[in-house]
Structure formats: C-alpha cells, structure tokens
Amino acid sequence: MDKLKRVLSGRDAEEPSGLDEVIDATSLGWGTRVKGFIACFAIGCLCSLLGSCLLWVPRKGLMLFAVFYTLGNIASIGSTLFLMGPMKQLKRMFEPTRLIATIVMLVSI
C-alpha cells in the first residue's frame, strides 16, 4: 500500500533521503514562526534600548552603546528570518533594487 501511495504521489523513484527527512523535521509551523519572530524582535528592541541608555555611562558608555545597539540591530533583522526563511531573506536583501541599502546597512553595523 505504501508503494502505491508513493507511485501515485510521484515519489516512486527512490526512498526519501536523510536530507529530506532533516528538512521535513526542521520546518517550523506558522505559529512557531510568529512566536520566534516576536521573541527575537523583542530581544532586539530591548538590546537597542539598553544600548541607548548605556550611552550615558561614563568612560565605557560609548563602547557599551556600540555593542548593545549592534546586537539589537542584528537580532531585529534576524527576527525576519523566522517569517521568511534564511534563503528567501538573503535573496530579497540582495535584489538589485535593495542592494545599495543592504550594503550600507551591513557596512554601518
């Protein structure tokens, strides 16, 4: 019966490979993606806000600001990876219409 199902679904040529099983096992549901996005975005905003507050600390304030603000930006940008997926995000970032903005953003980080 399983062989018949594979033939009818077009997967009769070979058994699923280990990579196919890993890809199926690691795909996230929509609810999990939204929760990951919200958590990562909240952490990014919190780090950016903390970096802005630490700017006023004497002597090491500028260094702390740079570290926390950069981490906040990376976390906020990384949060969209949950919604789109990493490859689609990278393809969209490096489209010709967004290339200059992407390069400026990455250099400024």
PDB file of N, CA and C in Angstrom:
ATOM      1  N   MET A   1       0.822  -1.199   0.000  1.00  0.00           N
ATOM      2  CA  MET A   1       0.000   0.000   0.000  1.00  0.00           C
ATOM      3  C   MET A   1       0.865   1.263   0.000  1.00  0.00           C
ATOM      4  N   ASP A   2       1.958   1.236   0.771  1.00  0.00           N
ATOM      5  CA  ASP A   2       2.856   2.389   0.793  1.00  0.00           C
ATOM      6  C   ASP A   2       3.483   2.622  -0.575  1.00  0.00           C
ATOM      7  N   LYS A   3       3.817   1.531  -1.258  1.00  0.00           N
ATOM      8  CA  LYS A   3       4.394   1.642  -2.608  1.00  0.00           C
ATOM      9  C   LYS A   3       3.400   2.305  -3.547  1.00  0.00           C
ATOM     10  N   LEU A   4       2.128   1.954  -3.443  1.00  0.00           N
ATOM     11  CA  LEU A   4       1.087   2.545  -4.285  1.00  0.00           C
ATOM     12  C   LEU A   4       0.951   4.043  -3.991  1.00  0.00           C
ATOM     13  N   LYS A   5       1.007   4.415  -2.728  1.00  0.00           N
ATOM     14  CA  LYS A   5       0.923   5.839  -2.367  1.00  0.00           C
ATOM     15  C   LYS A   5       2.105   6.621  -2.941  1.00  0.00           C
ATOM     16  N   ARG A   6       3.310   6.021  -2.876  1.00  0.00           N
ATOM     17  CA  ARG A   6       4.491   6.692  -3.429  1.00  0.00           C
ATOM     18  C   ARG A   6       4.383   6.840  -4.934  1.00  0.00           C
ATOM     19  N   VAL A   7       3.863   5.819  -5.605  1.00  0.00           N
ATOM     20  CA  VAL A   7       3.724   5.876  -7.064  1.00  0.00           C
ATOM     21  C   VAL A   7       2.723   6.950  -7.449  1.00  0.00           C
ATOM     22  N   LEU A   8       1.611   7.000  -6.755  1.00  0.00           N
ATOM     23  CA  LEU A   8       0.575   7.983  -7.082  1.00  0.00           C
ATOM     24  C   LEU A   8       1.001   9.413  -6.744  1.00  0.00           C
ATOM     25  N   SER A   9       1.848   9.561  -5.742  1.00  0.00           N
ATOM     26  CA  SER A   9       2.298  10.912  -5.397  1.00  0.00           C
ATOM     27  C   SER A   9       3.527  11.332  -6.196  1.00  0.00           C
ATOM     28  N   GLY A  10       4.083  10.451  -7.008  1.00  0.00           N
ATOM     29  CA  GLY A  10       5.216  10.800  -7.846  1.00  0.00           C
ATOM     30  C   GLY A  10       6.555  10.603  -7.187  1.00  0.00           C
ATOM     31  N   ARG A  11       6.608   9.900  -6.068  1.00  0.00           N
ATOM     32  CA  ARG A  11       7.865   9.684  -5.363  1.00  0.00           C
ATOM     33  C   ARG A  11       8.304   8.230  -5.420  1.00  0.00           C
ATOM     34  N   ASP A  12       8.019   7.558  -6.514  1.00  0.00           N
ATOM     35  CA  ASP A  12       8.333   6.135  -6.569  1.00  0.00           C
ATOM     36  C   ASP A  12       9.769   5.858  -6.978  1.00  0.00           C
ATOM     37  N   ALA A  13      10.502   6.848  -7.455  1.00  0.00           N
ATOM     38  CA  ALA A  13      11.855   6.623  -7.969  1.00  0.00           C
ATOM     39  C   ALA A  13      12.804   6.168  -6.872  1.00  0.00           C
ATOM     40  N   GLU A  14      12.718   6.767  -5.704  1.00  0.00           N
ATOM     41  CA  GLU A  14      13.645   6.411  -4.634  1.00  0.00           C
ATOM     42  C   GLU A  14      13.016   6.709  -3.292  1.00  0.00           C
ATOM     43  N   GLU A  15      13.596   6.140  -2.288  1.00  0.00           N
ATOM     44  CA  GLU A  15      13.148   6.386  -0.927  1.00  0.00           C
ATOM     45  C   GLU A  15      13.600   7.785  -0.506  1.00  0.00           C
ATOM     46  N   PRO A  16      12.917   8.403   0.456  1.00  0.00           N
ATOM     47  CA  PRO A  16      13.359   9.719   0.919  1.00  0.00           C
ATOM     48  C   PRO A  16      14.769   9.642   1.509  1.00  0.00           C
ATOM     49  N   SER A  17      15.586  10.597   1.150  1.00  0.00           N
ATOM     50  CA  SER A  17      16.959  10.611   1.657  1.00  0.00           C
ATOM     51  C   SER A  17      16.984  11.175   3.070  1.00  0.00           C
ATOM     52  N   GLY A  18      18.136  11.068   3.702  1.00  0.00           N
ATOM     53  CA  GLY A  18      18.299  11.600   5.050  1.00  0.00           C
ATOM     54  C   GLY A  18      18.129  13.103   5.082  1.00  0.00           C
ATOM     55  N   LEU A  19      18.565  13.796   4.016  1.00  0.00           N
ATOM     56  CA  LEU A  19      18.433  15.247   3.951  1.00  0.00           C
ATOM     57  C   LEU A  19      16.963  15.658   3.884  1.00  0.00           C
ATOM     58  N   ASP A  20      16.163  14.916   3.118  1.00  0.00           N
ATOM     59  CA  ASP A  20      14.736  15.217   3.041  1.00  0.00           C
ATOM     60  C   ASP A  20      14.064  15.069   4.401  1.00  0.00           C
ATOM     61  N   GLU A  21      14.472  14.052   5.149  1.00  0.00           N
ATOM     62  CA  GLU A  21      13.904  13.849   6.477  1.00  0.00           C
ATOM     63  C   GLU A  21      14.308  14.978   7.428  1.00  0.00           C
ATOM     64  N   VAL A  22      15.540  15.439   7.328  1.00  0.00           N
ATOM     65  CA  VAL A  22      16.004  16.541   8.177  1.00  0.00           C
ATOM     66  C   VAL A  22      15.248  17.822   7.836  1.00  0.00           C
ATOM     67  N   ILE A  23      15.060  18.095   6.555  1.00  0.00           N
ATOM     68  CA  ILE A  23      14.339  19.300   6.138  1.00  0.00           C
ATOM     69  C   ILE A  23      12.899  19.251   6.621  1.00  0.00           C
ATOM     70  N   ASP A  24      12.255  18.100   6.499  1.00  0.00           N
ATOM     71  CA  ASP A  24      10.880  17.964   6.978  1.00  0.00           C
ATOM     72  C   ASP A  24      10.796  18.102   8.495  1.00  0.00           C
ATOM     73  N   ALA A  25      11.797  17.587   9.195  1.00  0.00           N
ATOM     74  CA  ALA A  25      11.778  17.624  10.654  1.00  0.00           C
ATOM     75  C   ALA A  25      12.072  19.019  11.196  1.00  0.00           C
ATOM     76  N   THR A  26      12.813  19.839  10.461  1.00  0.00           N
ATOM     77  CA  THR A  26      13.193  21.149  10.978  1.00  0.00           C
ATOM     78  C   THR A  26      12.288  22.272  10.500  1.00  0.00           C
ATOM     79  N   SER A  27      11.321  21.985   9.675  1.00  0.00           N
ATOM     80  CA  SER A  27      10.434  23.059   9.239  1.00  0.00           C
ATOM     81  C   SER A  27       9.522  23.457  10.390  1.00  0.00           C
ATOM     82  N   LEU A  28       9.309  24.743  10.516  1.00  0.00           N
ATOM     83  CA  LEU A  28       8.513  25.271  11.614  1.00  0.00           C
ATOM     84  C   LEU A  28       7.100  25.560  11.148  1.00  0.00           C
ATOM     85  N   GLY A  29       6.157  25.397  12.040  1.00  0.00           N
ATOM     86  CA  GLY A  29       4.784  25.776  11.754  1.00  0.00           C
ATOM     87  C   GLY A  29       4.638  27.285  11.817  1.00  0.00           C
ATOM     88  N   TRP A  30       3.503  27.797  11.310  1.00  0.00           N
ATOM     89  CA  TRP A  30       3.306  29.246  11.262  1.00  0.00           C
ATOM     90  C   TRP A  30       3.275  29.860  12.654  1.00  0.00           C
ATOM     91  N   GLY A  31       2.621  29.194  13.601  1.00  0.00           N
ATOM     92  CA  GLY A  31       2.559  29.714  14.972  1.00  0.00           C
ATOM     93  C   GLY A  31       3.932  29.801  15.611  1.00  0.00           C
ATOM     94  N   THR A  32       4.761  28.793  15.385  1.00  0.00           N
ATOM     95  CA  THR A  32       6.120  28.797  15.918  1.00  0.00           C
ATOM     96  C   THR A  32       6.946  29.894  15.280  1.00  0.00           C
ATOM     97  N   ARG A  33       6.748  30.107  13.987  1.00  0.00           N
ATOM     98  CA  ARG A  33       7.471  31.179  13.293  1.00  0.00           C
ATOM     99  C   ARG A  33       7.113  32.551  13.861  1.00  0.00           C
ATOM    100  N   VAL A  34       5.835  32.783  14.109  1.00  0.00           N
ATOM    101  CA  VAL A  34       5.397  34.072  14.646  1.00  0.00           C
ATOM    102  C   VAL A  34       5.944  34.274  16.061  1.00  0.00           C
ATOM    103  N   LYS A  35       5.910  33.219  16.874  1.00  0.00           N
ATOM    104  CA  LYS A  35       6.453  33.325  18.229  1.00  0.00           C
ATOM    105  C   LYS A  35       7.955  33.606  18.199  1.00  0.00           C
ATOM    106  N   GLY A  36       8.684  32.947  17.316  1.00  0.00           N
ATOM    107  CA  GLY A  36      10.118  33.188  17.178  1.00  0.00           C
ATOM    108  C   GLY A  36      10.399  34.607  16.719  1.00  0.00           C
ATOM    109  N   PHE A  37       9.592  35.093  15.765  1.00  0.00           N
ATOM    110  CA  PHE A  37       9.741  36.469  15.290  1.00  0.00           C
ATOM    111  C   PHE A  37       9.525  37.461  16.425  1.00  0.00           C
ATOM    112  N   ILE A  38       8.454  37.288  17.172  1.00  0.00           N
ATOM    113  CA  ILE A  38       8.135  38.221  18.258  1.00  0.00           C
ATOM    114  C   ILE A  38       9.223  38.199  19.321  1.00  0.00           C
ATOM    115  N   ALA A  39       9.681  37.002  19.703  1.00  0.00           N
ATOM    116  CA  ALA A  39      10.718  36.893  20.740  1.00  0.00           C
ATOM    117  C   ALA A  39      12.019  37.538  20.278  1.00  0.00           C
ATOM    118  N   CYS A  40      12.444  37.241  19.066  1.00  0.00           N
ATOM    119  CA  CYS A  40      13.707  37.779  18.555  1.00  0.00           C
ATOM    120  C   CYS A  40      13.620  39.294  18.357  1.00  0.00           C
ATOM    121  N   PHE A  41      12.482  39.779  17.875  1.00  0.00           N
ATOM    122  CA  PHE A  41      12.307  41.209  17.682  1.00  0.00           C
ATOM    123  C   PHE A  41      12.281  41.948  19.023  1.00  0.00           C
ATOM    124  N   ALA A  42      11.625  41.346  20.028  1.00  0.00           N
ATOM    125  CA  ALA A  42      11.584  41.965  21.356  1.00  0.00           C
ATOM    126  C   ALA A  42      12.980  42.029  21.967  1.00  0.00           C
ATOM    127  N   ILE A  43      13.760  40.968  21.807  1.00  0.00           N
ATOM    128  CA  ILE A  43      15.138  40.972  22.309  1.00  0.00           C
ATOM    129  C   ILE A  43      15.954  42.040  21.592  1.00  0.00           C
ATOM    130  N   GLY A  44      15.757  42.181  20.292  1.00  0.00           N
ATOM    131  CA  GLY A  44      16.464  43.202  19.528  1.00  0.00           C
ATOM    132  C   GLY A  44      16.118  44.604  19.988  1.00  0.00           C
ATOM    133  N   CYS A  45      14.842  44.858  20.197  1.00  0.00           N
ATOM    134  CA  CYS A  45      14.423  46.185  20.673  1.00  0.00           C
ATOM    135  C   CYS A  45      14.958  46.456  22.077  1.00  0.00           C
ATOM    136  N   LEU A  46      14.931  45.431  22.926  1.00  0.00           N
ATOM    137  CA  LEU A  46      15.441  45.591  24.288  1.00  0.00           C
ATOM    138  C   LEU A  46      16.941  45.892  24.283  1.00  0.00           C
ATOM    139  N   CYS A  47      17.700  45.191  23.456  1.00  0.00           N
ATOM    140  CA  CYS A  47      19.152  45.452  23.370  1.00  0.00           C
ATOM    141  C   CYS A  47      19.424  46.857  22.836  1.00  0.00           C
ATOM    142  N   SER A  48      18.679  47.277  21.840  1.00  0.00           N
ATOM    143  CA  SER A  48      18.875  48.623  21.297  1.00  0.00           C
ATOM    144  C   SER A  48      18.541  49.690  22.329  1.00  0.00           C
ATOM    145  N   LEU A  49      17.455  49.493  23.057  1.00  0.00           N
ATOM    146  CA  LEU A  49      17.067  50.439  24.101  1.00  0.00           C
ATOM    147  C   LEU A  49      18.094  50.458  25.226  1.00  0.00           C
ATOM    148  N   LEU A  50      18.565  49.279  25.620  1.00  0.00           N
ATOM    149  CA  LEU A  50      19.587  49.199  26.659  1.00  0.00           C
ATOM    150  C   LEU A  50      20.873  49.882  26.205  1.00  0.00           C
ATOM    151  N   GLY A  51      21.231  49.687  24.945  1.00  0.00           N
ATOM    152  CA  GLY A  51      22.420  50.358  24.416  1.00  0.00           C
ATOM    153  C   GLY A  51      22.277  51.868  24.451  1.00  0.00           C
ATOM    154  N   SER A  52      21.085  52.353  24.117  1.00  0.00           N
ATOM    155  CA  SER A  52      20.855  53.807  24.165  1.00  0.00           C
ATOM    156  C   SER A  52      20.937  54.340  25.588  1.00  0.00           C
ATOM    157  N   CYS A  53      20.449  53.573  26.541  1.00  0.00           N
ATOM    158  CA  CYS A  53      20.527  54.004  27.939  1.00  0.00           C
ATOM    159  C   CYS A  53      21.962  53.961  28.459  1.00  0.00           C
ATOM    160  N   LEU A  54      22.733  52.970  28.021  1.00  0.00           N
ATOM    161  CA  LEU A  54      24.113  52.838  28.483  1.00  0.00           C
ATOM    162  C   LEU A  54      25.054  53.848  27.837  1.00  0.00           C
ATOM    163  N   LEU A  55      24.559  54.592  26.860  1.00  0.00           N
ATOM    164  CA  LEU A  55      25.384  55.613  26.219  1.00  0.00           C
ATOM    165  C   LEU A  55      25.850  56.659  27.213  1.00  0.00           C
ATOM    166  N   TRP A  56      25.085  56.886  28.245  1.00  0.00           N
ATOM    167  CA  TRP A  56      25.389  57.943  29.200  1.00  0.00           C
ATOM    168  C   TRP A  56      26.271  57.483  30.356  1.00  0.00           C
ATOM    169  N   VAL A  57      26.711  56.235  30.348  1.00  0.00           N
ATOM    170  CA  VAL A  57      27.625  55.739  31.385  1.00  0.00           C
ATOM    171  C   VAL A  57      29.006  56.347  31.139  1.00  0.00           C
ATOM    172  N   PRO A  58      29.640  56.878  32.179  1.00  0.00           N
ATOM    173  CA  PRO A  58      30.966  57.482  31.976  1.00  0.00           C
ATOM    174  C   PRO A  58      32.009  56.449  31.530  1.00  0.00           C
ATOM    175  N   ARG A  59      32.936  56.884  30.731  1.00  0.00           N
ATOM    176  CA  ARG A  59      34.103  56.150  30.212  1.00  0.00           C
ATOM    177  C   ARG A  59      33.744  55.037  29.238  1.00  0.00           C
ATOM    178  N   LYS A  60      33.030  54.020  29.620  1.00  0.00           N
ATOM    179  CA  LYS A  60      32.760  52.870  28.748  1.00  0.00           C
ATOM    180  C   LYS A  60      31.393  52.944  28.079  1.00  0.00           C
ATOM    181  N   GLY A  61      30.717  54.048  28.219  1.00  0.00           N
ATOM    182  CA  GLY A  61      29.369  54.175  27.669  1.00  0.00           C
ATOM    183  C   GLY A  61      29.303  54.032  26.166  1.00  0.00           C
ATOM    184  N   LEU A  62      30.241  54.613  25.474  1.00  0.00           N
ATOM    185  CA  LEU A  62      30.243  54.555  24.012  1.00  0.00           C
ATOM    186  C   LEU A  62      30.468  53.128  23.514  1.00  0.00           C
ATOM    187  N   MET A  63      31.361  52.400  24.175  1.00  0.00           N
ATOM    188  CA  MET A  63      31.619  51.017  23.782  1.00  0.00           C
ATOM    189  C   MET A  63      30.396  50.127  24.073  1.00  0.00           C
ATOM    190  N   LEU A  64      29.791  50.315  25.246  1.00  0.00           N
ATOM    191  CA  LEU A  64      28.598  49.539  25.582  1.00  0.00           C
ATOM    192  C   LEU A  64      27.449  49.853  24.624  1.00  0.00           C
ATOM    193  N   PHE A  65      27.309  51.133  24.281  1.00  0.00           N
ATOM    194  CA  PHE A  65      26.286  51.518  23.315  1.00  0.00           C
ATOM    195  C   PHE A  65      26.499  50.805  21.992  1.00  0.00           C
ATOM    196  N   ALA A  66      27.726  50.805  21.495  1.00  0.00           N
ATOM    197  CA  ALA A  66      28.018  50.180  20.202  1.00  0.00           C
ATOM    198  C   ALA A  66      27.724  48.694  20.227  1.00  0.00           C
ATOM    199  N   VAL A  67      28.112  48.019  21.293  1.00  0.00           N
ATOM    200  CA  VAL A  67      27.903  46.572  21.380  1.00  0.00           C
ATOM    201  C   VAL A  67      26.418  46.235  21.450  1.00  0.00           C
ATOM    202  N   PHE A  68      25.698  46.857  22.377  1.00  0.00           N
ATOM    203  CA  PHE A  68      24.291  46.514  22.560  1.00  0.00           C
ATOM    204  C   PHE A  68      23.429  46.977  21.388  1.00  0.00           C
ATOM    205  N   TYR A  69      23.745  48.132  20.831  1.00  0.00           N
ATOM    206  CA  TYR A  69      22.957  48.619  19.698  1.00  0.00           C
ATOM    207  C   TYR A  69      23.167  47.730  18.472  1.00  0.00           C
ATOM    208  N   THR A  70      24.398  47.270  18.261  1.00  0.00           N
ATOM    209  CA  THR A  70      24.683  46.362  17.147  1.00  0.00           C
ATOM    210  C   THR A  70      23.986  45.029  17.349  1.00  0.00           C
ATOM    211  N   LEU A  71      24.056  44.478  18.553  1.00  0.00           N
ATOM    212  CA  LEU A  71      23.356  43.222  18.834  1.00  0.00           C
ATOM    213  C   LEU A  71      21.843  43.369  18.642  1.00  0.00           C
ATOM    214  N   GLY A  72      21.317  44.507  19.042  1.00  0.00           N
ATOM    215  CA  GLY A  72      19.889  44.763  18.863  1.00  0.00           C
ATOM    216  C   GLY A  72      19.495  44.816  17.397  1.00  0.00           C
ATOM    217  N   ASN A  73      20.328  45.464  16.591  1.00  0.00           N
ATOM    218  CA  ASN A  73      20.044  45.524  15.153  1.00  0.00           C
ATOM    219  C   ASN A  73      20.129  44.149  14.504  1.00  0.00           C
ATOM    220  N   ILE A  74      21.128  43.380  14.874  1.00  0.00           N
ATOM    221  CA  ILE A  74      21.278  42.040  14.301  1.00  0.00           C
ATOM    222  C   ILE A  74      20.106  41.151  14.710  1.00  0.00           C
ATOM    223  N   ALA A  75      19.685  41.232  15.964  1.00  0.00           N
ATOM    224  CA  ALA A  75      18.553  40.429  16.421  1.00  0.00           C
ATOM    225  C   ALA A  75      17.254  40.856  15.732  1.00  0.00           C
ATOM    226  N   SER A  76      17.063  42.139  15.544  1.00  0.00           N
ATOM    227  CA  SER A  76      15.851  42.617  14.869  1.00  0.00           C
ATOM    228  C   SER A  76      15.813  42.187  13.410  1.00  0.00           C
ATOM    229  N   ILE A  77      16.946  42.274  12.733  1.00  0.00           N
ATOM    230  CA  ILE A  77      16.995  41.813  11.338  1.00  0.00           C
ATOM    231  C   ILE A  77      16.848  40.303  11.286  1.00  0.00           C
ATOM    232  N   GLY A  78      17.470  39.618  12.236  1.00  0.00           N
ATOM    233  CA  GLY A  78      17.365  38.158  12.285  1.00  0.00           C
ATOM    234  C   GLY A  78      15.964  37.674  12.582  1.00  0.00           C
ATOM    235  N   SER A  79      15.151  38.500  13.204  1.00  0.00           N
ATOM    236  CA  SER A  79      13.785  38.074  13.513  1.00  0.00           C
ATOM    237  C   SER A  79      12.967  37.822  12.248  1.00  0.00           C
ATOM    238  N   THR A  80      13.283  38.523  11.177  1.00  0.00           N
ATOM    239  CA  THR A  80      12.526  38.300   9.943  1.00  0.00           C
ATOM    240  C   THR A  80      12.884  36.964   9.301  1.00  0.00           C
ATOM    241  N   LEU A  81      13.995  36.368   9.716  1.00  0.00           N
ATOM    242  CA  LEU A  81      14.340  35.042   9.204  1.00  0.00           C
ATOM    243  C   LEU A  81      13.292  34.007   9.606  1.00  0.00           C
ATOM    244  N   PHE A  82      12.647  34.222  10.758  1.00  0.00           N
ATOM    245  CA  PHE A  82      11.605  33.296  11.182  1.00  0.00           C
ATOM    246  C   PHE A  82      10.395  33.351  10.257  1.00  0.00           C
ATOM    247  N   LEU A  83      10.083  34.524   9.752  1.00  0.00           N
ATOM    248  CA  LEU A  83       8.900  34.658   8.905  1.00  0.00           C
ATOM    249  C   LEU A  83       9.146  34.209   7.475  1.00  0.00           C
ATOM    250  N   MET A  84      10.297  34.576   6.910  1.00  0.00           N
ATOM    251  CA  MET A  84      10.577  34.288   5.502  1.00  0.00           C
ATOM    252  C   MET A  84      11.428  33.056   5.289  1.00  0.00           C
ATOM    253  N   GLY A  85      12.305  32.793   6.196  1.00  0.00           N
ATOM    254  CA  GLY A  85      13.317  31.763   5.991  1.00  0.00           C
ATOM    255  C   GLY A  85      14.605  32.417   5.549  1.00  0.00           C
ATOM    256  N   PRO A  86      15.744  31.800   5.856  1.00  0.00           N
ATOM    257  CA  PRO A  86      17.024  32.457   5.604  1.00  0.00           C
ATOM    258  C   PRO A  86      17.325  32.700   4.127  1.00  0.00           C
ATOM    259  N   MET A  87      17.075  31.736   3.277  1.00  0.00           N
ATOM    260  CA  MET A  87      17.439  31.904   1.863  1.00  0.00           C
ATOM    261  C   MET A  87      16.571  32.960   1.180  1.00  0.00           C
ATOM    262  N   LYS A  88      15.291  32.945   1.455  1.00  0.00           N
ATOM    263  CA  LYS A  88      14.398  33.941   0.848  1.00  0.00           C
ATOM    264  C   LYS A  88      14.752  35.340   1.340  1.00  0.00           C
ATOM    265  N   GLN A  89      15.120  35.441   2.621  1.00  0.00           N
ATOM    266  CA  GLN A  89      15.525  36.737   3.176  1.00  0.00           C
ATOM    267  C   GLN A  89      16.772  37.248   2.465  1.00  0.00           C
ATOM    268  N   LEU A  90      17.771  36.385   2.305  1.00  0.00           N
ATOM    269  CA  LEU A  90      19.008  36.808   1.643  1.00  0.00           C
ATOM    270  C   LEU A  90      18.772  37.165   0.180  1.00  0.00           C
ATOM    271  N   LYS A  91      17.944  36.401  -0.505  1.00  0.00           N
ATOM    272  CA  LYS A  91      17.642  36.713  -1.906  1.00  0.00           C
ATOM    273  C   LYS A  91      16.966  38.070  -2.025  1.00  0.00           C
ATOM    274  N   ARG A  92      16.044  38.353  -1.119  1.00  0.00           N
ATOM    275  CA  ARG A  92      15.360  39.653  -1.168  1.00  0.00           C
ATOM    276  C   ARG A  92      16.286  40.802  -0.786  1.00  0.00           C
ATOM    277  N   MET A  93      17.172  40.565   0.170  1.00  0.00           N
ATOM    278  CA  MET A  93      18.096  41.623   0.582  1.00  0.00           C
ATOM    279  C   MET A  93      19.028  42.021  -0.549  1.00  0.00           C
ATOM    280  N   PHE A  94      19.427  41.069  -1.378  1.00  0.00           N
ATOM    281  CA  PHE A  94      20.395  41.349  -2.428  1.00  0.00           C
ATOM    282  C   PHE A  94      19.759  41.496  -3.805  1.00  0.00           C
ATOM    283  N   GLU A  95      18.451  41.789  -3.863  1.00  0.00           N
ATOM    284  CA  GLU A  95      17.828  42.147  -5.137  1.00  0.00           C
ATOM    285  C   GLU A  95      18.422  43.471  -5.602  1.00  0.00           C
ATOM    286  N   PRO A  96      18.445  43.710  -6.917  1.00  0.00           N
ATOM    287  CA  PRO A  96      19.066  44.943  -7.432  1.00  0.00           C
ATOM    288  C   PRO A  96      18.474  46.227  -6.833  1.00  0.00           C
ATOM    289  N   THR A  97      17.179  46.232  -6.551  1.00  0.00           N
ATOM    290  CA  THR A  97      16.563  47.449  -6.011  1.00  0.00           C
ATOM    291  C   THR A  97      16.922  47.681  -4.553  1.00  0.00           C
ATOM    292  N   ARG A  98      17.370  46.660  -3.836  1.00  0.00           N
ATOM    293  CA  ARG A  98      17.697  46.786  -2.418  1.00  0.00           C
ATOM    294  C   ARG A  98      19.179  46.652  -2.138  1.00  0.00           C
ATOM    295  N   LEU A  99      19.964  46.448  -3.151  1.00  0.00           N
ATOM    296  CA  LEU A  99      21.386  46.148  -2.961  1.00  0.00           C
ATOM    297  C   LEU A  99      22.141  47.271  -2.263  1.00  0.00           C
ATOM    298  N   ILE A 100      21.933  48.501  -2.678  1.00  0.00           N
ATOM    299  CA  ILE A 100      22.650  49.629  -2.081  1.00  0.00           C
ATOM    300  C   ILE A 100      22.269  49.787  -0.613  1.00  0.00           C
ATOM    301  N   ALA A 101      20.979  49.688  -0.302  1.00  0.00           N
ATOM    302  CA  ALA A 101      20.534  49.810   1.084  1.00  0.00           C
ATOM    303  C   ALA A 101      21.101  48.686   1.942  1.00  0.00           C
ATOM    304  N   THR A 102      21.157  47.478   1.409  1.00  0.00           N
ATOM    305  CA  THR A 102      21.710  46.346   2.139  1.00  0.00           C
ATOM    306  C   THR A 102      23.189  46.548   2.424  1.00  0.00           C
ATOM    307  N   ILE A 103      23.936  46.988   1.427  1.00  0.00           N
ATOM    308  CA  ILE A 103      25.367  47.200   1.616  1.00  0.00           C
ATOM    309  C   ILE A 103      25.627  48.297   2.639  1.00  0.00           C
ATOM    310  N   VAL A 104      24.879  49.391   2.558  1.00  0.00           N
ATOM    311  CA  VAL A 104      25.056  50.486   3.531  1.00  0.00           C
ATOM    312  C   VAL A 104      24.733  50.001   4.935  1.00  0.00           C
ATOM    313  N   MET A 105      23.674  49.232   5.087  1.00  0.00           N
ATOM    314  CA  MET A 105      23.278  48.730   6.401  1.00  0.00           C
ATOM    315  C   MET A 105      24.338  47.776   6.956  1.00  0.00           C
ATOM    316  N   LEU A 106      24.823  46.857   6.150  1.00  0.00           N
ATOM    317  CA  LEU A 106      25.828  45.903   6.623  1.00  0.00           C
ATOM    318  C   LEU A 106      27.158  46.584   6.957  1.00  0.00           C
ATOM    319  N   VAL A 107      27.553  47.571   6.165  1.00  0.00           N
ATOM    320  CA  VAL A 107      28.792  48.299   6.455  1.00  0.00           C
ATOM    321  C   VAL A 107      28.654  49.111   7.732  1.00  0.00           C
ATOM    322  N   SER A 108      27.491  49.691   7.956  1.00  0.00           N
ATOM    323  CA  SER A 108      27.302  50.528   9.140  1.00  0.00           C
ATOM    324  C   SER A 108      27.246  49.694  10.419  1.00  0.00           C
ATOM    325  N   ILE A 109      26.846  48.455  10.308  1.00  0.00           N
ATOM    326  CA  ILE A 109      26.853  47.580  11.510  1.00  0.00           C
ATOM    327  C   ILE A 109      28.283  47.307  11.890  1.00  0.00           C
TER     328      ILE A 109
END
